Tab-separated table of C-alpha atoms in Angstrom:
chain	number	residue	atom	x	y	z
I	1	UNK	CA	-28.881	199.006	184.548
I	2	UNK	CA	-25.545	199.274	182.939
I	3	UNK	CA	-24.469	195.810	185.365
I	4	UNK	CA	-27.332	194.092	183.525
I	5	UNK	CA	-26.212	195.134	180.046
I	6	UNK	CA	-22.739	194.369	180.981
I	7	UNK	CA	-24.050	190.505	182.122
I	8	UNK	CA	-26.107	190.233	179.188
I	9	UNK	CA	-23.264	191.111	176.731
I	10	UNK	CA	-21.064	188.199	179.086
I	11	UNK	CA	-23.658	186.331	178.369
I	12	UNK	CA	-23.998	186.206	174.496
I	13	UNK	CA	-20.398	186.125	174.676
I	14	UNK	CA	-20.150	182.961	176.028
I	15	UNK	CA	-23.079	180.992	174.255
I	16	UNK	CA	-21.440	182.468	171.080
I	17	UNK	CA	-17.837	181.219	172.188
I	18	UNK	CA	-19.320	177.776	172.610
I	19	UNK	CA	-21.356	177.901	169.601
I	20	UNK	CA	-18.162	178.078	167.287
């Protein structure tokens, strides 16, 4: 559970990093 929050967050991260 925590891994898949973890990934998630990663993941938001990222499309947010290349959205700037």
């Amino acid at each position: 559970m925590n891994f898949s929050k973890k990934r998630q967050t990663n993941l938001v991260s990222k499309i947010r990093n290349l959205h700037i």
